[in-house]
PDB file of C-alpha atoms in Angstrom:
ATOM      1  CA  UNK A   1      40.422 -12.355 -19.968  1.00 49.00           C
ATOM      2  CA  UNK A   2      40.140 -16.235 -19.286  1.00 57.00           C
ATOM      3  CA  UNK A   3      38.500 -18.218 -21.853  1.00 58.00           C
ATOM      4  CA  UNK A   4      35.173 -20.410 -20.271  1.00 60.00           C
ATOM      5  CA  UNK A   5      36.543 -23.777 -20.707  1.00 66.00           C
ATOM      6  CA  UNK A   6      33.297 -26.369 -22.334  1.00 69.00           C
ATOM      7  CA  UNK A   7      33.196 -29.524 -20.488  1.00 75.00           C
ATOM      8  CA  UNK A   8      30.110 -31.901 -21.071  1.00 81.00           C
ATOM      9  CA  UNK A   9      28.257 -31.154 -17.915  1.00 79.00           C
ATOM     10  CA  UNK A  10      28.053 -27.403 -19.150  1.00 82.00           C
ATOM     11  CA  UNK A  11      27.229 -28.528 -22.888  1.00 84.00           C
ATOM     12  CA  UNK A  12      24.541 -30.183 -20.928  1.00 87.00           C
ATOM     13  CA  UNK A  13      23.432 -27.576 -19.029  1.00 87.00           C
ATOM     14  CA  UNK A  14      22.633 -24.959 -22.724  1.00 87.00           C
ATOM     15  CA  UNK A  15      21.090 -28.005 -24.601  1.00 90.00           C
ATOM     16  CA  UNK A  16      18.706 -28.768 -21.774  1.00 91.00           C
ATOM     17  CA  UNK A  17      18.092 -24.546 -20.964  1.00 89.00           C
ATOM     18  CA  UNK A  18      17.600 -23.964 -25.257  1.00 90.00           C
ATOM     19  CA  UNK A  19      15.126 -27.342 -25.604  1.00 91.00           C
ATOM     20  CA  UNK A  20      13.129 -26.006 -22.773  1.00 91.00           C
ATOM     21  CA  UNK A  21      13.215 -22.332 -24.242  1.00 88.00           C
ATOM     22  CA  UNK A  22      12.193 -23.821 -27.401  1.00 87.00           C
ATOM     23  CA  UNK A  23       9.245 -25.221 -25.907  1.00 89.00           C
ATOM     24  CA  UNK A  24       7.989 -22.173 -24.219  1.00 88.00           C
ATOM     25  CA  UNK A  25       8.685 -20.383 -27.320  1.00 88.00           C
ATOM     26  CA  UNK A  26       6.638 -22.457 -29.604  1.00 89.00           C
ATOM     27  CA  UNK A  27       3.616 -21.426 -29.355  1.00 88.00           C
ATOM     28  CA  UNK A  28       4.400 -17.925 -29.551  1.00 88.00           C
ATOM     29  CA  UNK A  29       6.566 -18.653 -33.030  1.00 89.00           C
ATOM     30  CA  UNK A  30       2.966 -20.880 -34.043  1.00 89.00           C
ATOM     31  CA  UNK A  31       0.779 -17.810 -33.787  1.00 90.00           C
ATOM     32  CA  UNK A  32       3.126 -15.543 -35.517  1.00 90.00           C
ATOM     33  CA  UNK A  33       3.547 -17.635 -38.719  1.00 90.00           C
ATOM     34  CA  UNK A  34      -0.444 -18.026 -38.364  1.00 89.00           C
ATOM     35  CA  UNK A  35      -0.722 -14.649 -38.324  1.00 90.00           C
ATOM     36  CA  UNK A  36       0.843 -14.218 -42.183  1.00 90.00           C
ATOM     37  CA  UNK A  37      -1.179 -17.157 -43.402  1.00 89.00           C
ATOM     38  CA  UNK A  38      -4.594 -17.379 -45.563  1.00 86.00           C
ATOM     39  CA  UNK A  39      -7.444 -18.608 -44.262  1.00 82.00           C
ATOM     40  CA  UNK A  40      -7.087 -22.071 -46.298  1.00 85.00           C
ATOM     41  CA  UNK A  41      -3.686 -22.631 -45.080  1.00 85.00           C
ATOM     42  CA  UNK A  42      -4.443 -22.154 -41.309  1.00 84.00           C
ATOM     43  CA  UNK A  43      -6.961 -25.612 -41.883  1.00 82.00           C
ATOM     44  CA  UNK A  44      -4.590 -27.279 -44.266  1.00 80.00           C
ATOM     45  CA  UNK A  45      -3.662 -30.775 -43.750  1.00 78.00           C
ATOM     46  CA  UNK A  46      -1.035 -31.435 -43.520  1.00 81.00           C
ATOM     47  CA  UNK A  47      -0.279 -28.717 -41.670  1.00 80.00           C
ATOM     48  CA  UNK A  48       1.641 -25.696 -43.340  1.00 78.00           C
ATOM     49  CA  UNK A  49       4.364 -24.510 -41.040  1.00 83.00           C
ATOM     50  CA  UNK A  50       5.774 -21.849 -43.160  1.00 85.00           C
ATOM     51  CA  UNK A  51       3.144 -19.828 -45.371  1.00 85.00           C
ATOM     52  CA  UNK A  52       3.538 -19.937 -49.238  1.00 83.00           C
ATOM     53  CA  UNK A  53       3.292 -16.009 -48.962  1.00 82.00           C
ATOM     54  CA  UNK A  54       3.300 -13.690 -46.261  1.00 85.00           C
ATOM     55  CA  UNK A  55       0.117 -12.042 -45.481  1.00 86.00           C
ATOM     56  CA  UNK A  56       0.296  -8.746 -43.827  1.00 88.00           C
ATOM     57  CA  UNK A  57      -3.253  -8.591 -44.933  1.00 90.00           C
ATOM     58  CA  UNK A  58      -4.024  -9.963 -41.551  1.00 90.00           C
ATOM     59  CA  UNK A  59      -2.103  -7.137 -39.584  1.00 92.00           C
ATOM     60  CA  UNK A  60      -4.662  -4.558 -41.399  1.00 91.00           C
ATOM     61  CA  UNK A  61      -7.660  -6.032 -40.914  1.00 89.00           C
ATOM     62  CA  UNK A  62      -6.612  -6.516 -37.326  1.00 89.00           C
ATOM     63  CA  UNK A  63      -6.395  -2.562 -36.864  1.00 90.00           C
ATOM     64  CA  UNK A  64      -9.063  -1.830 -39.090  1.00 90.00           C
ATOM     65  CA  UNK A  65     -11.700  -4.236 -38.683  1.00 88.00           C
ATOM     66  CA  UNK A  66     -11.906  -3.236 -34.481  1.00 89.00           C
ATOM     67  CA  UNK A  67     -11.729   0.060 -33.149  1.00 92.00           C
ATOM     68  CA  UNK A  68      -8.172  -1.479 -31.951  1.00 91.00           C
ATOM     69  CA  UNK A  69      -6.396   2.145 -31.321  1.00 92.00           C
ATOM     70  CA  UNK A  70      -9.341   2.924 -28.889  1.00 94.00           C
ATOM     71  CA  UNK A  71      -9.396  -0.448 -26.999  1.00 94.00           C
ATOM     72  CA  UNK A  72      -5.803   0.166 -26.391  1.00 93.00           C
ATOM     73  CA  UNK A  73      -5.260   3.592 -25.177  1.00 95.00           C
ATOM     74  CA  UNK A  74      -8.332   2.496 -22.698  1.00 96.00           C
ATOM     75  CA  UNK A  75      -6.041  -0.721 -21.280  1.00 95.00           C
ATOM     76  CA  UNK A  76      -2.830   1.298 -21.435  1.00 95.00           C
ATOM     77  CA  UNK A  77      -5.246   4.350 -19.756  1.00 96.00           C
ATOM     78  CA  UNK A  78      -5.841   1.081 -16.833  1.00 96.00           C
ATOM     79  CA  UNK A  79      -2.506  -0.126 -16.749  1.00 95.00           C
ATOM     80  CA  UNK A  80      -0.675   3.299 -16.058  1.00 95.00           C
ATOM     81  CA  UNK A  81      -3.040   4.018 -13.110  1.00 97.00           C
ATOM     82  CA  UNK A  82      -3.239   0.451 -11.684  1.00 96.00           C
ATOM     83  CA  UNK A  83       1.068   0.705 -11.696  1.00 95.00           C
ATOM     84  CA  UNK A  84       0.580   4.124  -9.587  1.00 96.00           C
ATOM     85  CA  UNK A  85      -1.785   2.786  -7.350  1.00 96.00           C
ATOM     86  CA  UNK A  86       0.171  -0.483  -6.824  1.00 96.00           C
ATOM     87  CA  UNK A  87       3.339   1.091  -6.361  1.00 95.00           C
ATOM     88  CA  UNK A  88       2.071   3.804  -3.825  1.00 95.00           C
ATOM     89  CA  UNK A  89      -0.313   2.041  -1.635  1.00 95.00           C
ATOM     90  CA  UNK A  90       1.982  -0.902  -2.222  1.00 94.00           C
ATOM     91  CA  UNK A  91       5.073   0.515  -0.995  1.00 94.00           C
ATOM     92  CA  UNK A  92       3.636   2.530   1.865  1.00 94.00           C
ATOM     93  CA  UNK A  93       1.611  -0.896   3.425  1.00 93.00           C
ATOM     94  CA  UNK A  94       5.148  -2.645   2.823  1.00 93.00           C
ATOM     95  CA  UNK A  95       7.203   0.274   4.380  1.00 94.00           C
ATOM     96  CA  UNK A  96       4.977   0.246   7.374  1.00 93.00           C
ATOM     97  CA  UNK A  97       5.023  -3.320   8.134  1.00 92.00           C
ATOM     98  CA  UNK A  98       8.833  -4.100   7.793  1.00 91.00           C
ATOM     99  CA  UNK A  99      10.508  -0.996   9.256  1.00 90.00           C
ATOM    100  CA  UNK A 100       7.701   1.201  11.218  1.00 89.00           C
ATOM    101  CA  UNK A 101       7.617  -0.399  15.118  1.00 87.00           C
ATOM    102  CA  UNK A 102       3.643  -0.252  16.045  1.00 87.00           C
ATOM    103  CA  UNK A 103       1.468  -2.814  18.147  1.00 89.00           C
ATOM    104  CA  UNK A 104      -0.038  -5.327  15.661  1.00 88.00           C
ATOM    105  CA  UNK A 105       1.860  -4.992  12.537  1.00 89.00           C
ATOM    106  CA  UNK A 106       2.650  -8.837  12.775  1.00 88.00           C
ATOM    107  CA  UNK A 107      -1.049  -9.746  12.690  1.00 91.00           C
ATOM    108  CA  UNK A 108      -1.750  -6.988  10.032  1.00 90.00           C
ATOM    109  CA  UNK A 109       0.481  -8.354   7.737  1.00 90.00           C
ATOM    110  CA  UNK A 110      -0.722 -12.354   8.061  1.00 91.00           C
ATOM    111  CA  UNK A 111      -3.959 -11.318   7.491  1.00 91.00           C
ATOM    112  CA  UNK A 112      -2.690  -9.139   4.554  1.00 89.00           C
ATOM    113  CA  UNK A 113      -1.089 -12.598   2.947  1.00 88.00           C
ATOM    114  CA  UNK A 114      -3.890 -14.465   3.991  1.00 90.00           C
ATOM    115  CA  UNK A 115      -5.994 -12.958   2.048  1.00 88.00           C
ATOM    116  CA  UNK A 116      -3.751 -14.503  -1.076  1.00 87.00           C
ATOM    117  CA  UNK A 117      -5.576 -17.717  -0.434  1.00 88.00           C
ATOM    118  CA  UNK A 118      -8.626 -15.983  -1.414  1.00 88.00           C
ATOM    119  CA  UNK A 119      -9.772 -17.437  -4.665  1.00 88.00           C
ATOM    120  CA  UNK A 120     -11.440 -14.446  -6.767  1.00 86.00           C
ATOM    121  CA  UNK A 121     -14.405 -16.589  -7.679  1.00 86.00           C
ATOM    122  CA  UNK A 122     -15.102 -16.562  -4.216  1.00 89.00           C
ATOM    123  CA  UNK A 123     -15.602 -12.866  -4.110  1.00 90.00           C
ATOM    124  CA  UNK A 124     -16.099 -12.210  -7.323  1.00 92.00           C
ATOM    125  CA  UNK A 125     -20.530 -11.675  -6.981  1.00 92.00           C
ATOM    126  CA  UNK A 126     -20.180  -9.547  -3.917  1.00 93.00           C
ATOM    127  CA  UNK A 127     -17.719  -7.297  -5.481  1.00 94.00           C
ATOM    128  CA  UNK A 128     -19.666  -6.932  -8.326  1.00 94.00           C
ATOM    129  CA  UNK A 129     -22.657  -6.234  -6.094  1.00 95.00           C
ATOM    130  CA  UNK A 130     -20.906  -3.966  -4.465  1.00 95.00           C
ATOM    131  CA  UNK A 131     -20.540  -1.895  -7.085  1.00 95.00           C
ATOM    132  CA  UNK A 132     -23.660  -1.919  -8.911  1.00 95.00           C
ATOM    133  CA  UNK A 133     -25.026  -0.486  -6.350  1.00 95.00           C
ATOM    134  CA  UNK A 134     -22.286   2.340  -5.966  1.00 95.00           C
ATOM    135  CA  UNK A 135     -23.794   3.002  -9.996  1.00 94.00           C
ATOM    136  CA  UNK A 136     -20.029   2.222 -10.687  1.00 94.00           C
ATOM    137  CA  UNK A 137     -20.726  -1.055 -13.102  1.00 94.00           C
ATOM    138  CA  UNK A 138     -19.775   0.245 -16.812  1.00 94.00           C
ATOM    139  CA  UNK A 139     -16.681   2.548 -15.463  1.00 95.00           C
ATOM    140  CA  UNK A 140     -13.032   1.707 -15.093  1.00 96.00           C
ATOM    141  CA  UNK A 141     -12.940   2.554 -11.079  1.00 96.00           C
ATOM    142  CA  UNK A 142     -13.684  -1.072 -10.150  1.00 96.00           C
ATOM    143  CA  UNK A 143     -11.031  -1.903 -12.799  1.00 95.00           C
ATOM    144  CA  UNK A 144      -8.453   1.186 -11.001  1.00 96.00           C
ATOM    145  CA  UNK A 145      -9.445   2.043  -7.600  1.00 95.00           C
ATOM    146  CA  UNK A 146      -8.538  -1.608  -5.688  1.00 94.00           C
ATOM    147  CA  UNK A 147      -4.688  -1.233  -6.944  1.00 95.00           C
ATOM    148  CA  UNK A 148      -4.610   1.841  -4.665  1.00 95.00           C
ATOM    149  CA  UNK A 149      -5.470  -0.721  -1.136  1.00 93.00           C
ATOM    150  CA  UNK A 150      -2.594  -2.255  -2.008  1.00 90.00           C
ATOM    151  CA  UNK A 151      -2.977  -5.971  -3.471  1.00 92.00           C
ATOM    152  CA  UNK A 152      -1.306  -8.498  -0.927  1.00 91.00           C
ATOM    153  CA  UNK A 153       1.022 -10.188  -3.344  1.00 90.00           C
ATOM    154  CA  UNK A 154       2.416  -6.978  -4.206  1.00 93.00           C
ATOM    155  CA  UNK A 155       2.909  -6.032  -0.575  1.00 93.00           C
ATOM    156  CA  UNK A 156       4.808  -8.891   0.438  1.00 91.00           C
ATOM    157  CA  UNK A 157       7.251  -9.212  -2.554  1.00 90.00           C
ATOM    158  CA  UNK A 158       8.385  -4.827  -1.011  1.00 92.00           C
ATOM    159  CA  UNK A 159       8.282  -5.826   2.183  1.00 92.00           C
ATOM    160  CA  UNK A 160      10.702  -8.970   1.356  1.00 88.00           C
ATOM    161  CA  UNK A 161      13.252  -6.063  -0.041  1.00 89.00           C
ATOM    162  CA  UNK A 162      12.486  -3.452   2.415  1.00 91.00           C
ATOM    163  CA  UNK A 163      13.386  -5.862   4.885  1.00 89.00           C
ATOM    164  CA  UNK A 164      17.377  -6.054   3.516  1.00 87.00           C
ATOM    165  CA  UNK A 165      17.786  -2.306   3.771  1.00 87.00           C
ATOM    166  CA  UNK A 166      19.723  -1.732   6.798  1.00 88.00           C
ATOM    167  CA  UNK A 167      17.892  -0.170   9.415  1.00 87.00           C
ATOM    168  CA  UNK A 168      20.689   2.272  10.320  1.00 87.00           C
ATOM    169  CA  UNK A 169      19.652   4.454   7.037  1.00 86.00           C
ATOM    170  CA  UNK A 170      16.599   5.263   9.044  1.00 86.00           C
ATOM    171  CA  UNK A 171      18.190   5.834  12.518  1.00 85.00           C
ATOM    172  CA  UNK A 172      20.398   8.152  10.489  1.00 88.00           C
ATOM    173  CA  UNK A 173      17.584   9.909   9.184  1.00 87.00           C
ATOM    174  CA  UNK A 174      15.927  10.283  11.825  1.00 87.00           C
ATOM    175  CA  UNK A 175      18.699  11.704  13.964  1.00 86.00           C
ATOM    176  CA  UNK A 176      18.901  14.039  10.950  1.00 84.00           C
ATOM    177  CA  UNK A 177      14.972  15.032  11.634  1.00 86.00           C
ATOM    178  CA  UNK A 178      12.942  12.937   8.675  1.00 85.00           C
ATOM    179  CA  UNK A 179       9.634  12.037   9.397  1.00 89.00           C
ATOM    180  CA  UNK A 180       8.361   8.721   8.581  1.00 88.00           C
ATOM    181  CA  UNK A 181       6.861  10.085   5.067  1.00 90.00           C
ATOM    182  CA  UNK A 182      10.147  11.230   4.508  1.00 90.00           C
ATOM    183  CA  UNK A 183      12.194   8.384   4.886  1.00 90.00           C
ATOM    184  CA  UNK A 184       9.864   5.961   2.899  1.00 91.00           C
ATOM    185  CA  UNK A 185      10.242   8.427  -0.248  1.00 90.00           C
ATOM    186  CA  UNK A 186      13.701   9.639   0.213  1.00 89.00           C
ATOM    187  CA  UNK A 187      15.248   6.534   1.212  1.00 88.00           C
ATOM    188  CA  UNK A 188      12.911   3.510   0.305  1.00 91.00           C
ATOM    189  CA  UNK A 189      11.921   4.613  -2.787  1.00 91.00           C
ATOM    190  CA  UNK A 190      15.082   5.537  -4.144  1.00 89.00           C
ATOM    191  CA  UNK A 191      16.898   2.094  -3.191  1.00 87.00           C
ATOM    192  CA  UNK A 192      14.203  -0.079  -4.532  1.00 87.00           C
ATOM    193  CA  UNK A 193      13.828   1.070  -7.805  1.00 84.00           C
ATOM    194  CA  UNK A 194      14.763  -2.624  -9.330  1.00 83.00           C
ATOM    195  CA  UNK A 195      11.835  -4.092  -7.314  1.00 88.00           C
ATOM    196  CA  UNK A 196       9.612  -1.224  -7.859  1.00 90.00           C
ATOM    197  CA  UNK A 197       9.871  -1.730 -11.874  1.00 87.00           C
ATOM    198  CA  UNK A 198       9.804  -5.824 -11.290  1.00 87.00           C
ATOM    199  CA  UNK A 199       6.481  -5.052  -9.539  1.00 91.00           C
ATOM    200  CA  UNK A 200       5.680  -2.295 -12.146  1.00 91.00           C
ATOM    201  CA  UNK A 201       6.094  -4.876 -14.792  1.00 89.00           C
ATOM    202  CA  UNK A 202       3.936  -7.722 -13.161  1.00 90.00           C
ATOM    203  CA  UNK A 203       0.612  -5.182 -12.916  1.00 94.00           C
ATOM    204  CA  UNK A 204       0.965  -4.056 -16.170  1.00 93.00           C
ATOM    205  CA  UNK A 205       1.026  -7.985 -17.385  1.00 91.00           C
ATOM    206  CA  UNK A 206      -1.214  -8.758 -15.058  1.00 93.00           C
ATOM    207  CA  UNK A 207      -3.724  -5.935 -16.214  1.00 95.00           C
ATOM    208  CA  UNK A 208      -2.852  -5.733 -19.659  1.00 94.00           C
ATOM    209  CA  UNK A 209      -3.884  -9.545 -20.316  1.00 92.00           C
ATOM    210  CA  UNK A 210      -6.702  -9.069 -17.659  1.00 93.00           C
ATOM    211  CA  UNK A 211      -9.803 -10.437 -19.723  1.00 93.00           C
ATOM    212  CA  UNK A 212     -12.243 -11.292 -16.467  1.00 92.00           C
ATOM    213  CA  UNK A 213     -12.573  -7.731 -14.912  1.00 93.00           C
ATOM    214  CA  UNK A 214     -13.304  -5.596 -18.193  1.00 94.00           C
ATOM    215  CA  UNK A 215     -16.070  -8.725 -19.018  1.00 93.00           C
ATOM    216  CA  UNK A 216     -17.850  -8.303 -15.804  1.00 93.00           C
ATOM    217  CA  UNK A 217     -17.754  -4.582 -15.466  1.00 95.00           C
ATOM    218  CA  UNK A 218     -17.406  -3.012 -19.023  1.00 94.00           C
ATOM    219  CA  UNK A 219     -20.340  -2.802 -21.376  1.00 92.00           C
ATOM    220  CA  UNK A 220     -19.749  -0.049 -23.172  1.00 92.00           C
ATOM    221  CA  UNK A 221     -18.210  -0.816 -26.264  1.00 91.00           C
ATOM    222  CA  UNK A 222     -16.344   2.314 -26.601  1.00 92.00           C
ATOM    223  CA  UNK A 223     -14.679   1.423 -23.166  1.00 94.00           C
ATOM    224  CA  UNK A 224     -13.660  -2.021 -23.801  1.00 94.00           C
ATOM    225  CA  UNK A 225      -9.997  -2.763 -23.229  1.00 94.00           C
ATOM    226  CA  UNK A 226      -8.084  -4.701 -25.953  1.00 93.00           C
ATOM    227  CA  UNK A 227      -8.591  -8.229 -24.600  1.00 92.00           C
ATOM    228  CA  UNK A 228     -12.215  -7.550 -24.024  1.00 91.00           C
ATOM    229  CA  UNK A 229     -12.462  -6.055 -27.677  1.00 90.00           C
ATOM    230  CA  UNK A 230     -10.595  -9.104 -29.311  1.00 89.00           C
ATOM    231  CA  UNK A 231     -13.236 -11.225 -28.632  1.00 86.00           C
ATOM    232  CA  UNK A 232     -15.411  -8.973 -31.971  1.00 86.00           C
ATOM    233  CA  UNK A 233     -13.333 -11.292 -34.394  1.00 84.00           C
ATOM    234  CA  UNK A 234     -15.269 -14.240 -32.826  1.00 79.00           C
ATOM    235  CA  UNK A 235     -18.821 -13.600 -34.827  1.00 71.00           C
ATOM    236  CA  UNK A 236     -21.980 -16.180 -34.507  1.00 59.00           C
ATOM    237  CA  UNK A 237     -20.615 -18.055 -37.502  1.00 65.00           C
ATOM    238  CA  UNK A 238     -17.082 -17.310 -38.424  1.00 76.00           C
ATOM    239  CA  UNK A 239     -13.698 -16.960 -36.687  1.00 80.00           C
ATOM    240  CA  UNK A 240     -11.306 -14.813 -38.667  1.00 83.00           C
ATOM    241  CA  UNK A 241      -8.514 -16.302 -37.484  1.00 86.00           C
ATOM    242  CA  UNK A 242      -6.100 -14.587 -39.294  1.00 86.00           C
ATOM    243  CA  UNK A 243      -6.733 -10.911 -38.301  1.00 88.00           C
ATOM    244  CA  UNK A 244      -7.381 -12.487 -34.973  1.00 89.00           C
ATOM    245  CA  UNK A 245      -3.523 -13.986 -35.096  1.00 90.00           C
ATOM    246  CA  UNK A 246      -2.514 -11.174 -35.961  1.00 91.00           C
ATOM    247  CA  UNK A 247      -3.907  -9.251 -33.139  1.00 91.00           C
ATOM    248  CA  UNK A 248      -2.636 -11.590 -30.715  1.00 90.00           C
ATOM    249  CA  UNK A 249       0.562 -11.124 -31.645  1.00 91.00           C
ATOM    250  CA  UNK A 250       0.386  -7.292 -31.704  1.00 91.00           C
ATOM    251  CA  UNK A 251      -1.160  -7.431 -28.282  1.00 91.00           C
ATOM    252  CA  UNK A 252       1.692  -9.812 -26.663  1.00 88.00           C
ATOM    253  CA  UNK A 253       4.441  -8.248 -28.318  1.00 88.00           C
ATOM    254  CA  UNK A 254       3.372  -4.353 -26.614  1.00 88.00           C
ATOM    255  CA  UNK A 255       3.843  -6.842 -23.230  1.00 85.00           C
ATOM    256  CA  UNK A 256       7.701  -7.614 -24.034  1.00 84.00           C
ATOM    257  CA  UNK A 257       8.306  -3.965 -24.198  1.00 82.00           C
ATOM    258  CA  UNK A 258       8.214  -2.910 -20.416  1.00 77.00           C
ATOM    259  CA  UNK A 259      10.249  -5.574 -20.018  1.00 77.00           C
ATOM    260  CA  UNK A 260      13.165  -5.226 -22.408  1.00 77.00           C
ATOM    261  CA  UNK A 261      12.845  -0.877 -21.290  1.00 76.00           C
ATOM    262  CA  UNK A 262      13.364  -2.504 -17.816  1.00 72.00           C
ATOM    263  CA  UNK A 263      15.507  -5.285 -18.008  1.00 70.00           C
ATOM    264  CA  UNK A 264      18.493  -3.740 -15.963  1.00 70.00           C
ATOM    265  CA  UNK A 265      16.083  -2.599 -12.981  1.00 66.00           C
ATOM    266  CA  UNK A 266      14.465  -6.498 -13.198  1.00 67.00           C
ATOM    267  CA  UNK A 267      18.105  -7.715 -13.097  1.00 64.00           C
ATOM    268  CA  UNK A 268      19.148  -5.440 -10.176  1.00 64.00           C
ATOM    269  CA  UNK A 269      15.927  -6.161  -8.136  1.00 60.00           C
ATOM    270  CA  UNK A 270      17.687  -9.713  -7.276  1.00 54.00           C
ATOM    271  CA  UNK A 271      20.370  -8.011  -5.339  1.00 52.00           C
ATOM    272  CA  UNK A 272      19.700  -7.501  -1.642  1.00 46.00           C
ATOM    273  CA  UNK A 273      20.463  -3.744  -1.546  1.00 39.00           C
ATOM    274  CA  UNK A 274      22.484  -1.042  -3.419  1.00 40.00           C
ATOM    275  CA  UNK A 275      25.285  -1.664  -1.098  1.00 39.00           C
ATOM    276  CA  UNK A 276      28.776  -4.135  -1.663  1.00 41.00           C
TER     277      UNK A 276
END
């Protein structure tokens, strides 16, 4: 095996890629170390980077002090139903648009990424509206039910990959006798499992950290999701910041893992197809 050979350029090349990853990374590192100190050392000055003691205090009241085990079995109750939906409706709209031959599909698709320019405060009082007067307001189907029309962004990034699977897969299978249903889940699905968990990954982010749809439609408090429900540690008078930290850091660190479970797939979605 040859040895890389370090030249300057490529010396370079890490400093500048590990000072920029530094800076991204700061402010996660920040609320971690917050999240072990006291009170009187989060409003120290000068500022305490590294806490006399570690406080795992903060971690308990975080749990304790919120029904936090109910807030998130209702998000991750969202997020797995909002991935189905997505993935279904997404990949069917997608299918049909970049390898189905009907009159139209051209314009149905520009309006489908037109609507991306959409702002949601736009629509955001009519939807609501909408369904307060289904009696729907206070229930997670306004949170669920629009992932299975299948979101435009979501569309276009499978119909980008869809669109480098060689058409002669389907000629083959139709010679063979599949119908159309049967080629999109025997065929599509199968070779776009990289995308499918890239696109998996960006709902549940998306939904996970959603904090505008759960204000405007959830008022239960025993239906709150977790972002919605960290917003208890923020009383008339007080912040606790600590427990708060410390629930911020629980609640971004549950994001990383769908990523590192699906790191390979996110890696392989790059590639055009399955085929050399």
């Amino acid at each position: 095996m040859r040895k890389k050979k370090w030249n300057t350029g490529m010396i370079v090349r890490y400093l500048v890629i590990f000072a920029v990853s530094l800076a991204f990374l700061l402010p996660f590192i920040w609320m971690i170390l917050c999240s072990f100190k006291t009170e009187r050392e989060l409003f120290t000055t000068p500022v305490v980077f590294w806490p006399e003691t570690l406080r795992f205090d903060n971690y308990r009241d975080a749990v304790t002090q919120i029904p936090f085990m109910r807030f998130t079995m209702n998000t991750v109750y969202i997020c797995i139903l909002s991935i189905l939906g997505v993935l279904i409706s997404g990949s069917m709209v997608a299918f049909s648009v970049s390898k189905l031959k009907w009159r139209g599909r051209g314009l149905v698709f520009t309006l489908v990424i037109a609507s991306m320019m959409i702002p949601y405060q736009v629509t955001m009082i009519p939807i609501y509206m909408a369904w307060n007067r289904l009696g729907l307001v206070d229930t997670y189907v306004p949170l669920i039910l629009p992932c299975f029309f299948a979101p435009s962004l979501y569309v276009f990034l499978l119909r980008q990959f869809f669109l480098t699977i060689p058409d002669s897969l389907m000629d083959a299978s139709k010679i063979d006798g599949a119908a159309d249903f049967r080629i999109w889940w025997d065929i599509m699905i199968p070779l776009s499992k990289g995308i499918m968990a890239t696109v998996g990954i960006f709902v549940f982010v998306y939904t996970w950290s959603d904090f505008m749809g759960p204000l405007l439609y959830i008022n239960s408090m025993e239906k709150r999701t977790l972002s919605l429900g960290m917003t208890m540690f923020l009383s008339e008078h007080e912040v606790k910041w600590g427990a708060l930290m410390a629930a911020s850091a629980i609640f971004n660190f549950i994001i990383i893992i769908p990523y590192l479970c699906c790191q390979k797939q996110l890696v392989n979605s790059v590639k055009l197809s399955g085929f050399k």
